[in-house]
Coordinates of C-alpha atoms in Angstrom, one line a residue:
Chain A
M1 CA 3.1 98.6 -103.1
I2 CA 5.7 99.2 -100.5
A3 CA 7.9 96.5 -99.0
L4 CA 8.5 96.7 -95.2
T5 CA 10.7 94.6 -92.9
I6 CA 8.7 94.2 -89.7
N7 CA 10.3 92.4 -86.8
G8 CA 12.7 90.8 -89.3
E9 CA 9.9 89.7 -91.7
R10 CA 9.4 91.1 -95.2
R11 CA 5.8 92.2 -95.9
S12 CA 4.3 94.2 -98.7
F13 CA 1.4 96.6 -98.4
E14 CA -0.5 98.9 -100.7
A15 CA 0.6 102.6 -100.3
P16 CA -0.2 105.0 -98.8
L17 CA 0.2 103.4 -95.4
T18 CA 0.4 105.2 -92.1
V19 CA 1.7 103.6 -89.0
A20 CA -1.9 103.6 -87.7
D21 CA -3.0 101.7 -90.8
L22 CA -0.2 99.1 -90.3
I23 CA -1.1 98.6 -86.7
D24 CA -4.7 97.9 -87.7
R25 CA -3.7 95.7 -90.5
L26 CA -1.6 93.6 -88.1
Q27 CA -4.4 93.4 -85.6
L28 CA -2.3 95.2 -82.9
A29 CA -4.6 98.1 -82.3
D30 CA -5.5 97.2 -78.7
K31 CA -2.0 96.2 -77.6
R32 CA 0.4 98.3 -75.5
L33 CA 3.4 98.5 -77.8
A34 CA 6.2 100.7 -79.0
L35 CA 7.5 101.1 -82.6
E36 CA 10.9 101.9 -84.0
R37 CA 11.2 102.9 -87.6
N38 CA 14.7 102.8 -89.1
G39 CA 16.3 103.1 -85.7
Q40 CA 14.1 105.9 -84.5
I41 CA 11.2 105.8 -82.0
V42 CA 7.8 106.7 -83.6
P43 CA 5.8 108.4 -80.8
R44 CA 2.3 107.0 -80.4
G45 CA 0.8 110.5 -81.0
T46 CA 2.1 110.5 -84.6
Y47 CA 0.8 107.1 -85.7
L48 CA -2.0 108.7 -87.7
H49 CA 0.3 111.0 -89.7
E50 CA 3.5 109.0 -90.0
R51 CA 3.6 107.6 -93.5
L52 CA 5.7 104.5 -94.1
A53 CA 8.0 104.3 -97.1
D54 CA 9.3 101.5 -99.2
G55 CA 12.2 99.7 -97.5
D56 CA 11.4 100.8 -94.0
R57 CA 12.7 98.6 -91.2
L58 CA 10.3 98.4 -88.3
E59 CA 10.6 96.9 -84.8
I60 CA 7.3 96.6 -82.9
V61 CA 7.7 95.5 -79.3
V62 CA 5.8 94.6 -76.2
A63 CA 6.6 93.9 -72.6
V64 CA 7.1 90.2 -71.8
G65 CA 8.1 88.3 -68.7
G66 CA 11.8 88.8 -67.8
G67 CA 14.2 89.3 -64.8
Chain B
M1 CA 9.0 104.1 -41.2
D2 CA 11.9 102.3 -43.0
Q3 CA 11.4 102.9 -46.7
L4 CA 13.4 102.4 -49.9
T5 CA 13.9 105.6 -51.9
I6 CA 14.9 105.3 -55.6
A7 CA 15.0 108.4 -57.8
G8 CA 13.0 110.3 -55.3
K9 CA 10.2 107.8 -55.0
T10 CA 9.6 105.8 -51.9
Y11 CA 8.7 102.2 -51.6
T12 CA 7.8 100.1 -48.5
S13 CA 9.0 96.8 -50.0
R14 CA 12.8 96.3 -50.5
L15 CA 12.2 93.2 -52.6
L16 CA 12.1 93.6 -56.4
V17 CA 10.9 90.7 -58.5
G18 CA 11.2 89.6 -62.2
T19 CA 8.4 88.3 -64.2
G20 CA 10.2 85.7 -66.3
K21 CA 10.2 81.9 -66.2
Y22 CA 6.8 81.4 -64.6
K23 CA 4.4 78.7 -65.7
D24 CA 1.8 81.2 -66.8
F25 CA 0.5 84.7 -66.1
A26 CA -1.6 83.4 -63.2
Q27 CA 1.4 82.0 -61.4
T28 CA 3.4 85.2 -62.2
R29 CA 0.7 87.2 -60.6
A30 CA 0.3 85.0 -57.6
A31 CA 4.0 85.0 -56.9
I32 CA 4.3 88.8 -57.4
E33 CA 1.5 89.3 -54.9
A34 CA 2.9 86.9 -52.3
S35 CA 6.2 88.7 -52.6
G36 CA 4.8 92.0 -51.5
T37 CA 6.9 93.7 -54.2
Q38 CA 6.1 97.0 -55.7
I39 CA 8.6 97.0 -58.5
V40 CA 8.7 94.3 -61.2
T41 CA 11.0 93.9 -64.1
V42 CA 9.9 93.1 -67.6
A43 CA 11.7 92.4 -70.9
I44 CA 11.1 94.1 -74.2
R45 CA 10.6 91.8 -77.2
R46 CA 9.1 91.7 -80.6
T47 CA 5.4 91.1 -80.7
N48 CA 4.1 88.4 -83.0
I49 CA 2.7 90.2 -86.1
G50 CA -0.8 89.0 -86.8
Q51 CA -0.4 85.3 -86.1
N52 CA -2.3 85.4 -82.8
P53 CA -4.2 88.6 -82.1
N54 CA -5.7 87.2 -78.9
E55 CA -2.4 86.4 -77.3
P56 CA -2.6 87.6 -73.7
N57 CA -0.3 90.5 -72.7
L58 CA 1.8 90.5 -69.6
L59 CA 0.8 94.1 -68.7
D60 CA -2.9 93.0 -68.7
A61 CA -2.0 90.6 -65.8
I62 CA 0.5 92.8 -64.0
L63 CA -0.9 96.2 -64.2
P64 CA 1.2 99.4 -64.6
S65 CA -1.3 101.1 -62.4
Q66 CA -0.6 98.7 -59.5
Y67 CA 3.2 98.2 -59.9
T68 CA 6.2 100.1 -60.9
I69 CA 7.2 98.4 -64.1
L70 CA 10.9 98.3 -64.6
P71 CA 11.9 97.5 -68.2
N72 CA 15.2 95.7 -68.6
T73 CA 17.7 95.2 -71.4
A74 CA 18.1 91.5 -71.1
G75 CA 19.6 90.0 -74.2
C76 CA 21.5 93.1 -75.2
Y77 CA 25.2 92.7 -75.8
N78 CA 26.2 96.2 -76.7
A79 CA 25.4 99.8 -75.5
E80 CA 23.5 100.7 -78.7
D81 CA 21.0 97.9 -78.4
A82 CA 20.5 98.5 -74.7
V83 CA 19.8 102.2 -75.4
R84 CA 17.4 101.4 -78.3
T85 CA 15.6 98.9 -76.1
L86 CA 15.1 101.4 -73.3
R87 CA 13.9 104.2 -75.7
L88 CA 11.3 101.7 -76.9
A89 CA 10.5 100.8 -73.3
R90 CA 10.0 104.4 -72.3
E91 CA 7.6 104.9 -75.2
L92 CA 5.8 101.7 -74.3
L93 CA 5.3 102.8 -70.7
D94 CA 4.0 106.3 -71.5
G95 CA 7.2 108.1 -70.7
H96 CA 8.2 106.3 -67.5
S97 CA 11.9 106.8 -67.2
L98 CA 13.0 104.4 -64.4
V99 CA 14.8 101.6 -66.1
K100 CA 17.1 98.6 -65.5
L101 CA 20.2 98.6 -67.6
E102 CA 22.1 95.3 -68.2
V103 CA 24.6 94.7 -71.0
L104 CA 25.8 91.1 -71.1
G105 CA 29.2 90.0 -72.2
D106 CA 28.7 86.2 -72.7
P107 CA 25.7 84.1 -73.4
H108 CA 26.9 81.2 -71.4
T109 CA 27.7 82.9 -68.1
L110 CA 25.6 86.0 -68.7
Y111 CA 28.3 88.0 -67.0
P112 CA 27.9 91.7 -67.6
N113 CA 30.1 93.6 -70.1
M114 CA 31.0 96.6 -67.9
V115 CA 32.7 98.6 -70.7
E116 CA 29.5 98.6 -72.7
T117 CA 27.4 99.1 -69.6
L118 CA 29.3 102.3 -68.7
A119 CA 28.8 103.6 -72.3
A120 CA 25.1 102.8 -72.3
A121 CA 24.7 104.4 -68.8
R122 CA 26.3 107.7 -70.1
T123 CA 23.9 107.9 -73.0
L124 CA 20.9 107.0 -71.0
V125 CA 21.5 109.4 -68.2
K126 CA 22.0 112.2 -70.8
E127 CA 18.7 111.3 -72.3
G128 CA 16.9 111.7 -69.0
F129 CA 16.5 108.1 -68.0
E130 CA 16.7 107.1 -64.3
V131 CA 19.0 104.2 -64.5
M132 CA 19.2 101.3 -62.1
V133 CA 22.3 99.5 -63.4
Y134 CA 23.2 95.8 -63.2
T135 CA 26.9 95.6 -62.5
S136 CA 29.8 93.3 -61.6
D137 CA 30.9 93.6 -58.0
D138 CA 33.8 95.8 -58.9
P139 CA 33.7 98.6 -56.4
I140 CA 35.5 101.1 -58.8
I141 CA 33.0 100.5 -61.6
A142 CA 30.1 100.7 -59.2
R143 CA 31.4 104.2 -58.2
Q144 CA 31.9 105.2 -61.8
L145 CA 28.3 104.2 -62.6
E146 CA 27.1 106.4 -59.7
E147 CA 29.3 109.3 -60.9
I148 CA 27.8 109.0 -64.3
G149 CA 24.4 109.5 -62.7
C150 CA 22.8 106.1 -62.2
V151 CA 20.1 106.2 -59.5
A152 CA 21.0 102.8 -58.1
V153 CA 23.7 100.2 -58.5
M154 CA 22.9 96.6 -58.6
P155 CA 25.9 94.3 -58.1
L156 CA 25.5 90.6 -58.8
A157 CA 25.6 88.1 -56.0
S158 CA 26.6 85.4 -58.5
L159 CA 25.6 84.5 -62.1
I160 CA 22.1 85.2 -63.3
G161 CA 19.9 82.2 -62.7
S162 CA 22.6 80.3 -60.9
G163 CA 21.2 80.4 -57.4
M164 CA 24.7 80.3 -56.0
G165 CA 24.0 83.2 -53.5
I166 CA 26.5 85.8 -52.5
L167 CA 29.9 84.7 -53.6
N168 CA 31.8 87.8 -52.6
P169 CA 30.4 89.5 -49.5
W170 CA 33.6 91.5 -49.2
N171 CA 33.2 93.3 -52.5
L172 CA 29.6 93.8 -51.8
Q173 CA 30.4 95.4 -48.4
I174 CA 32.9 97.8 -50.1
I175 CA 30.3 98.9 -52.6
I176 CA 27.7 99.4 -49.8
D177 CA 30.1 101.3 -47.7
T178 CA 31.2 103.7 -50.4
A179 CA 27.9 104.2 -52.4
G180 CA 25.8 107.3 -52.2
V181 CA 22.9 105.7 -54.1
P182 CA 20.9 102.7 -53.2
V183 CA 22.7 99.3 -53.6
L184 CA 20.5 96.4 -54.6
V185 CA 21.8 92.9 -55.0
D186 CA 20.6 91.6 -58.4
A187 CA 21.3 88.1 -59.8
G188 CA 22.3 84.9 -58.2
V189 CA 20.0 84.8 -55.2
G190 CA 18.9 81.2 -54.7
T191 CA 17.0 80.9 -51.4
A192 CA 15.7 83.0 -48.5
S193 CA 18.9 83.1 -46.5
D194 CA 20.8 84.6 -49.5
A195 CA 18.3 87.5 -49.5
A196 CA 18.6 87.9 -45.7
I197 CA 22.4 88.0 -45.9
A198 CA 22.3 90.7 -48.6
M199 CA 20.1 92.8 -46.4
E200 CA 22.2 92.1 -43.3
L201 CA 25.3 93.4 -45.1
G202 CA 23.4 96.7 -45.6
C203 CA 22.0 96.4 -49.0
D204 CA 19.0 98.6 -49.7
G205 CA 17.1 96.0 -51.6
V206 CA 17.3 92.7 -53.5
L207 CA 16.1 91.9 -57.0
M208 CA 15.5 88.3 -58.0
N209 CA 13.6 86.2 -60.5
T210 CA 14.8 82.6 -60.9
A211 CA 15.0 82.1 -57.1
I212 CA 11.2 82.4 -57.0
A213 CA 10.1 81.2 -60.4
A214 CA 12.3 78.1 -60.4
A215 CA 11.3 77.0 -56.8
K216 CA 9.1 74.0 -56.6
D217 CA 6.5 76.2 -55.1
P218 CA 7.1 79.7 -56.4
V219 CA 4.3 81.4 -54.5
L220 CA 5.5 79.9 -51.2
M221 CA 9.1 81.0 -52.0
A222 CA 7.9 84.5 -52.8
S223 CA 6.4 84.6 -49.4
A224 CA 9.7 83.3 -47.9
M225 CA 11.6 86.0 -49.8
R226 CA 9.4 88.7 -48.5
K227 CA 10.1 87.7 -44.9
A228 CA 13.8 87.2 -45.6
V229 CA 14.2 90.7 -46.9
E230 CA 12.3 92.1 -44.0
A231 CA 14.2 90.0 -41.4
G232 CA 17.5 90.9 -42.9
R233 CA 16.7 94.5 -42.9
E234 CA 15.5 94.5 -39.3
A235 CA 18.7 92.6 -38.3
F236 CA 20.8 95.2 -40.1
L237 CA 18.9 98.1 -38.4
A238 CA 19.1 96.4 -35.0
G239 CA 22.9 96.3 -35.2
R240 CA 24.1 92.8 -34.8
M241 CA 26.3 91.6 -31.9
P242 CA 30.0 91.4 -32.7
K243 CA 31.5 88.1 -33.8
K244 CA 34.0 86.7 -31.4
S245 CA 36.5 84.2 -32.9
Y246 CA 38.1 81.7 -30.6
S247 CA 36.3 82.7 -27.4
A248 CA 32.8 82.3 -25.9
A249 CA 30.7 84.4 -23.6
P250 CA 28.0 82.7 -21.6
S251 CA 24.5 84.0 -21.8
S252 CA 23.6 82.8 -18.2
P253 CA 25.0 84.1 -14.9
T254 CA 28.2 82.6 -13.6
S255 CA 27.4 83.1 -10.0
G256 CA 24.8 81.3 -7.8
L257 CA 25.6 77.9 -9.2
I258 CA 24.7 75.0 -6.9
A259 CA 27.7 73.3 -5.4
P260 CA 29.3 71.0 -8.0
A261 CA 29.1 67.3 -7.5
K262 CA 32.0 65.5 -5.8
G263 CA 35.2 65.6 -7.9
K264 CA 34.3 68.5 -10.1
A265 CA 36.0 72.0 -9.5
A266 CA 33.7 75.1 -9.0

């Protein structure tokens, strides 16, 4: 099991887990989003290969209304 | 044709509109359309994770294929957070690099922190972003932001969301006169005349959100703002008459008057 902090929330998942797996697991697959892992942008093209590790801090963001 | 050019791209509308504070996406969309804008700002926020997979997405209602989406850094209080936010935004928007930078200094007044803004601008320009930067109306800082490489400077008219209109037209005029990049008024516009005045002073554009979203009839106000920006721009290009203090000049001929009635001098 690996423990991740996603948007400030602690969640645990079975390893191995790629970013693509996580996005599926969170039902975000059809959304236009961006992801930061431990302060670094994870490009969309690498989601299938990028493997998450225990303790990773993720920010997953979308565009919302704003001025 | 009079067009707005920002970072090498031309636009026919000089009105930029935010997407916040509307009742729902339908109203957002209707107001955006009524405004005639081509550039809309969005904020970048955490998505909910798994609680509501069917939650509608703003960019399904306001399409990136139809509008230039300008991500902002609203809510950022330091350069690092602003830079991270815009890196995420660029990834979100498939590599688009035109962004709005704002770094706030105080949550009550939302006044910009210009020290952090300058720092963020330096980093972002180095990383290849095309930065439209929200700034105080300090002409020296506006010039420094331009020298750093920002593609547009956006001085406030008054506080974000305050609707107070242009509080310091003198500073705004100095910025307009000395800038080599487009100057857009951003923040504090309240009603149509504020937008017209900004354009009459020589601004290249106006960015607003609350003025439209918080109007009783946002769609009608969006239409008013469209006309106000166009009217102000035409008035500017037409070259206004000079102001005359303490004297008047009649618009009608002074000769050929009928004889005055008894007792009145000609």
